[in-house]
Amino acid sequence: MAVAAAHIREALDAVAGLAGQPTIDACNIYTGRHDNSRSLSHQIQSIIGGPTAKAFSTNFASIYAQVGDQRVAPNNLYAADDAARQYAEQLSIDAGFAPLYIGPLDPGARLLEDGAGLTRALAAQLGPFFYRYAPTREF
Ligand SMILES: NC(=O)c1ccc[n+]([C@@H]2O[C@H](COP(=O)([O-])OP(=O)(O)OC[C@H]3O[C@@H](n4cnc5c(N)ncnc54)[C@H](OP(=O)(O)O)[C@@H]3O)[C@@H](O)[C@H]2O)c1
């Protein structure tokens, strides 16, 4: 799911056959929230009803083509229901990223969404960027 946050409802209403499907949500929000859901991912899950992950929201689509050129696989932070983890992991790996689980959808999805300002601030300094977190022994 990757549309502007304000268009989530109408975009999903236009698609049939989604009920209960696993969902990966990449949406960010930069304006006030007009939905009472705990996160955009929860809003989407309330419509589709399947296991849900939030992934790719802290990565830049404009540099996807360069993922394979990096010295190590960049991370893709994600939060997910247990039943959605396999999908977020596999899609991340297929896209060349090293998926990094930050915890369950609640509160992980909201944490990722609330971190969008930091991602933007970094992008203002670096341009679109990759990132990688590592335990001390790996640096
Ligand atoms: N771009 C990034 O690097 C990036 C990174 C992380 C997260 N995100 C998040 O991903 C989401 C999409 O961003 P984007 O950059 O991909 O935006 P985008 O290039 O403007 O694409 C938006 C897509 O949503 C579709 N759409 C818009 N209104 C719709 C509706 N009412 N029903 C069905 N489809 C609709 C558009 O379809 P049409 O082309 O047919 O209009 C288009 O394919 C946003 O929430 C953004 O914050 C983006």
mmCIF file of C-alpha atoms and ligand atoms in Angstrom:
data_model
loop_
_atom_site.group_PDB
_atom_site.id
_atom_site.type_symbol
_atom_site.label_atom_id
_atom_site.label_comp_id
_atom_site.label_asym_id
_atom_site.label_seq_id
_atom_site.Cartn_x
_atom_site.Cartn_y
_atom_site.Cartn_z
ATOM 1 C CA MET A 1 0.000 0.000 0.000
ATOM 2 C CA ALA A 2 1.659 3.188 -1.152
ATOM 3 C CA VAL A 3 -0.609 6.170 -1.660
ATOM 4 C CA ALA A 4 -0.843 9.550 -0.013
ATOM 5 C CA ALA A 5 -2.281 9.072 3.478
ATOM 6 C CA ALA A 6 -5.354 11.140 2.639
ATOM 7 C CA HIS A 7 -6.221 8.741 -0.215
ATOM 8 C CA ILE A 8 -6.021 5.441 1.655
ATOM 9 C CA ARG A 9 -9.746 4.987 2.104
ATOM 10 C CA GLU A 10 -10.806 5.841 -1.441
ATOM 11 C CA ALA A 11 -7.940 3.856 -2.969
ATOM 12 C CA LEU A 12 -8.880 0.719 -1.058
ATOM 13 C CA ASP A 13 -12.585 1.193 -1.690
ATOM 14 C CA ALA A 14 -11.831 0.972 -5.413
ATOM 15 C CA VAL A 15 -10.235 -2.482 -5.164
ATOM 16 C CA ALA A 16 -12.108 -5.760 -4.796
ATOM 17 C CA GLY A 17 -10.805 -9.010 -3.359
ATOM 18 C CA LEU A 18 -8.484 -7.609 -0.700
ATOM 19 C CA ALA A 19 -10.368 -8.877 2.343
ATOM 20 C CA GLY A 20 -8.060 -10.717 4.704
ATOM 21 C CA GLN A 21 -4.985 -10.383 2.490
ATOM 22 C CA PRO A 22 -1.524 -9.838 3.983
ATOM 23 C CA THR A 23 -0.659 -6.175 3.611
ATOM 24 C CA ILE A 24 2.570 -4.229 3.533
ATOM 25 C CA ASP A 25 2.029 -0.543 4.155
ATOM 26 C CA ALA A 26 4.684 1.987 3.105
ATOM 27 C CA CYS A 27 2.668 5.179 3.668
ATOM 28 C CA ASN A 28 3.938 8.232 5.473
ATOM 29 C CA ILE A 29 1.993 11.187 6.796
ATOM 30 C CA TYR A 30 3.262 14.737 7.155
ATOM 31 C CA THR A 31 0.038 16.558 7.954
ATOM 32 C CA GLY A 32 -2.547 16.257 10.711
ATOM 33 C CA ARG A 33 -4.269 12.909 11.070
ATOM 34 C CA HIS A 34 -7.944 12.757 10.169
ATOM 35 C CA ASP A 35 -8.436 9.160 11.227
ATOM 36 C CA ASN A 36 -8.569 7.909 14.796
ATOM 37 C CA SER A 37 -6.522 4.793 14.048
ATOM 38 C CA ARG A 38 -3.321 4.223 15.987
ATOM 39 C CA SER A 39 -1.371 4.425 12.717
ATOM 40 C CA LEU A 40 -1.914 4.449 8.968
ATOM 41 C CA SER A 41 -1.133 0.740 9.025
ATOM 42 C CA HIS A 42 -3.927 0.197 11.521
ATOM 43 C CA GLN A 43 -6.291 2.247 9.371
ATOM 44 C CA ILE A 44 -5.424 0.051 6.389
ATOM 45 C CA GLN A 45 -5.769 -3.102 8.459
ATOM 46 C CA SER A 46 -9.218 -1.997 9.627
ATOM 47 C CA ILE A 47 -10.280 -1.975 5.969
ATOM 48 C CA ILE A 48 -8.483 -5.052 4.608
ATOM 49 C CA GLY A 49 -8.470 -7.144 7.757
ATOM 50 C CA GLY A 50 -5.363 -9.211 7.077
ATOM 51 C CA PRO A 51 -1.986 -9.523 8.786
ATOM 52 C CA THR A 52 -0.186 -6.231 8.290
ATOM 53 C CA ALA A 53 3.353 -4.902 8.206
ATOM 54 C CA LYS A 54 4.778 -1.449 7.862
ATOM 55 C CA ALA A 55 7.911 -1.489 5.715
ATOM 56 C CA PHE A 56 9.732 0.621 3.112
ATOM 57 C CA SER A 57 8.383 3.811 4.716
ATOM 58 C CA THR A 58 11.884 4.908 5.775
ATOM 59 C CA ASN A 59 13.514 4.162 2.405
ATOM 60 C CA PHE A 60 13.661 6.236 -0.766
ATOM 61 C CA ALA A 61 12.106 4.878 -3.929
ATOM 62 C CA SER A 62 14.252 7.200 -6.039
ATOM 63 C CA ILE A 63 17.397 5.193 -5.184
ATOM 64 C CA TYR A 64 15.989 1.659 -5.287
ATOM 65 C CA ALA A 65 17.989 1.051 -8.470
ATOM 66 C CA GLN A 66 21.219 1.606 -6.499
ATOM 67 C CA VAL A 67 20.522 -0.866 -3.697
ATOM 68 C CA GLY A 68 22.569 -3.620 -5.310
ATOM 69 C CA ASP A 69 25.600 -1.327 -5.756
ATOM 70 C CA GLN A 70 26.149 -0.862 -2.021
ATOM 71 C CA ARG A 71 28.992 -2.492 -0.050
ATOM 72 C CA VAL A 72 26.469 -4.092 2.302
ATOM 73 C CA ALA A 73 22.718 -4.479 2.014
ATOM 74 C CA PRO A 74 21.001 -1.387 3.414
ATOM 75 C CA ASN A 75 18.392 -1.904 6.112
ATOM 76 C CA ASN A 76 14.662 -1.672 5.700
ATOM 77 C CA LEU A 77 13.055 -0.998 9.076
ATOM 78 C CA TYR A 78 9.760 -2.751 9.535
ATOM 79 C CA ALA A 79 7.098 -3.441 12.143
ATOM 80 C CA ALA A 80 4.658 -6.281 11.703
ATOM 81 C CA ASP A 81 2.070 -8.648 13.025
ATOM 82 C CA ASP A 82 3.670 -12.044 13.479
ATOM 83 C CA ALA A 83 1.696 -13.414 10.522
ATOM 84 C CA ALA A 84 2.930 -10.600 8.261
ATOM 85 C CA ARG A 85 6.621 -10.785 9.114
ATOM 86 C CA GLN A 86 7.434 -13.369 6.451
ATOM 87 C CA TYR A 87 6.015 -11.122 3.722
ATOM 88 C CA ALA A 88 7.847 -7.997 4.830
ATOM 89 C CA GLU A 89 11.084 -9.978 5.210
ATOM 90 C CA GLN A 90 10.829 -11.642 1.812
ATOM 91 C CA LEU A 91 9.858 -8.510 -0.100
ATOM 92 C CA SER A 92 12.693 -6.594 1.573
ATOM 93 C CA ILE A 93 15.216 -9.272 0.651
ATOM 94 C CA ASP A 94 13.869 -9.517 -2.880
ATOM 95 C CA ALA A 95 14.363 -5.749 -3.183
ATOM 96 C CA GLY A 96 17.985 -6.036 -1.998
ATOM 97 C CA PHE A 97 17.514 -4.768 1.550
ATOM 98 C CA ALA A 98 18.341 -6.362 4.868
ATOM 99 C CA PRO A 99 15.041 -6.244 6.761
ATOM 100 C CA LEU A 100 15.312 -5.038 10.346
ATOM 101 C CA TYR A 101 12.368 -5.856 12.592
ATOM 102 C CA ILE A 102 11.550 -3.196 15.182
ATOM 103 C CA GLY A 103 8.680 -5.018 16.854
ATOM 104 C CA PRO A 104 4.938 -5.611 16.527
ATOM 105 C CA LEU A 105 2.684 -3.381 14.452
ATOM 106 C CA ASP A 106 1.553 -1.739 17.649
ATOM 107 C CA PRO A 107 3.408 0.446 18.496
ATOM 108 C CA GLY A 108 5.968 -0.083 15.725
ATOM 109 C CA ALA A 109 3.954 1.318 12.832
ATOM 110 C CA ARG A 110 3.277 4.556 14.664
ATOM 111 C CA LEU A 111 6.921 4.821 15.701
ATOM 112 C CA LEU A 112 7.974 4.563 12.064
ATOM 113 C CA GLU A 113 5.373 7.104 10.985
ATOM 114 C CA ASP A 114 6.325 9.537 13.731
ATOM 115 C CA GLY A 115 9.965 9.206 12.659
ATOM 116 C CA ALA A 116 9.249 10.521 9.174
ATOM 117 C CA GLY A 117 10.332 14.013 10.199
ATOM 118 C CA LEU A 118 13.773 12.728 11.132
ATOM 119 C CA THR A 119 14.069 10.917 7.801
ATOM 120 C CA ARG A 120 13.173 14.145 6.016
ATOM 121 C CA ALA A 121 15.651 16.163 8.057
ATOM 122 C CA LEU A 122 18.420 13.706 7.207
ATOM 123 C CA ALA A 123 17.438 13.771 3.545
ATOM 124 C CA ALA A 124 17.701 17.541 3.585
ATOM 125 C CA GLN A 125 21.366 17.111 4.549
ATOM 126 C CA LEU A 126 22.289 13.974 2.618
ATOM 127 C CA GLY A 127 19.796 13.699 -0.190
ATOM 128 C CA PRO A 128 18.073 10.315 -0.530
ATOM 129 C CA PHE A 129 20.125 7.929 1.600
ATOM 130 C CA PHE A 130 20.529 4.348 2.680
ATOM 131 C CA TYR A 131 21.055 3.390 6.312
ATOM 132 C CA ARG A 132 22.230 0.441 8.271
ATOM 133 C CA TYR A 133 22.016 -0.304 11.994
ATOM 134 C CA ALA A 134 24.362 -2.809 13.535
ATOM 135 C CA PRO A 135 25.308 -4.243 16.902
ATOM 136 C CA THR A 136 28.739 -3.076 18.072
ATOM 137 C CA ARG A 137 30.535 -6.181 16.901
ATOM 138 C CA GLU A 138 29.515 -5.567 13.297
ATOM 139 C CA PHE A 139 30.875 -2.045 12.890
HETATM 140 N N1 LIG B 1 8.478 7.849 -2.857
HETATM 141 C C1 LIG B 1 9.173 7.448 -1.788
HETATM 142 O O1 LIG B 1 10.420 7.406 -1.799
HETATM 143 C C2 LIG B 1 8.446 7.001 -0.551
HETATM 144 C C3 LIG B 1 9.202 6.458 0.499
HETATM 145 C C4 LIG B 1 8.555 6.004 1.638
HETATM 146 C C5 LIG B 1 7.188 6.133 1.748
HETATM 147 N N2 LIG B 1 6.467 6.708 0.721
HETATM 148 C C6 LIG B 1 5.023 6.824 0.905
HETATM 149 O O2 LIG B 1 4.371 6.072 -0.101
HETATM 150 C C7 LIG B 1 3.132 6.702 -0.428
HETATM 151 C C8 LIG B 1 3.096 6.954 -1.924
HETATM 152 O O3 LIG B 1 4.174 7.807 -2.244
HETATM 153 P P1 LIG B 1 4.707 7.915 -3.740
HETATM 154 O O4 LIG B 1 5.979 8.692 -3.679
HETATM 155 O O5 LIG B 1 4.722 6.567 -4.365
HETATM 156 O O6 LIG B 1 3.591 8.819 -4.375
HETATM 157 P P2 LIG B 1 3.211 8.949 -5.911
HETATM 158 O O7 LIG B 1 4.413 8.745 -6.770
HETATM 159 O O8 LIG B 1 2.448 10.229 -6.006
HETATM 160 O O9 LIG B 1 2.266 7.713 -6.171
HETATM 161 C C9 LIG B 1 1.011 7.673 -5.560
HETATM 162 C C10 LIG B 1 0.236 6.531 -6.170
HETATM 163 O O10 LIG B 1 -1.057 6.554 -5.562
HETATM 164 C C11 LIG B 1 -2.010 6.394 -6.587
HETATM 165 N N3 LIG B 1 -3.251 7.021 -6.167
HETATM 166 C C12 LIG B 1 -3.451 8.282 -5.786
HETATM 167 N N4 LIG B 1 -4.745 8.481 -5.453
HETATM 168 C C13 LIG B 1 -5.350 7.304 -5.632
HETATM 169 C C14 LIG B 1 -6.683 6.861 -5.445
HETATM 170 N N5 LIG B 1 -7.629 7.689 -4.985
HETATM 171 N N6 LIG B 1 -6.978 5.580 -5.726
HETATM 172 C C15 LIG B 1 -6.009 4.749 -6.167
HETATM 173 N N7 LIG B 1 -4.710 5.108 -6.341
HETATM 174 C C16 LIG B 1 -4.403 6.372 -6.076
HETATM 175 C C17 LIG B 1 -1.403 7.056 -7.789
HETATM 176 O O11 LIG B 1 -1.980 6.517 -8.951
HETATM 177 P P3 LIG B 1 -1.955 7.345 -10.339
HETATM 178 O O12 LIG B 1 -0.559 7.501 -10.760
HETATM 179 O O13 LIG B 1 -2.776 6.487 -11.242
HETATM 180 O O14 LIG B 1 -2.597 8.659 -10.013
HETATM 181 C C18 LIG B 1 0.059 6.648 -7.665
HETATM 182 O O15 LIG B 1 0.305 5.381 -8.242
HETATM 183 C C19 LIG B 1 3.034 7.987 0.414
HETATM 184 O O16 LIG B 1 2.297 7.719 1.583
HETATM 185 C C20 LIG B 1 4.495 8.256 0.756
HETATM 186 O O17 LIG B 1 4.651 8.975 1.949
HETATM 187 C C21 LIG B 1 7.069 7.134 -0.416
#
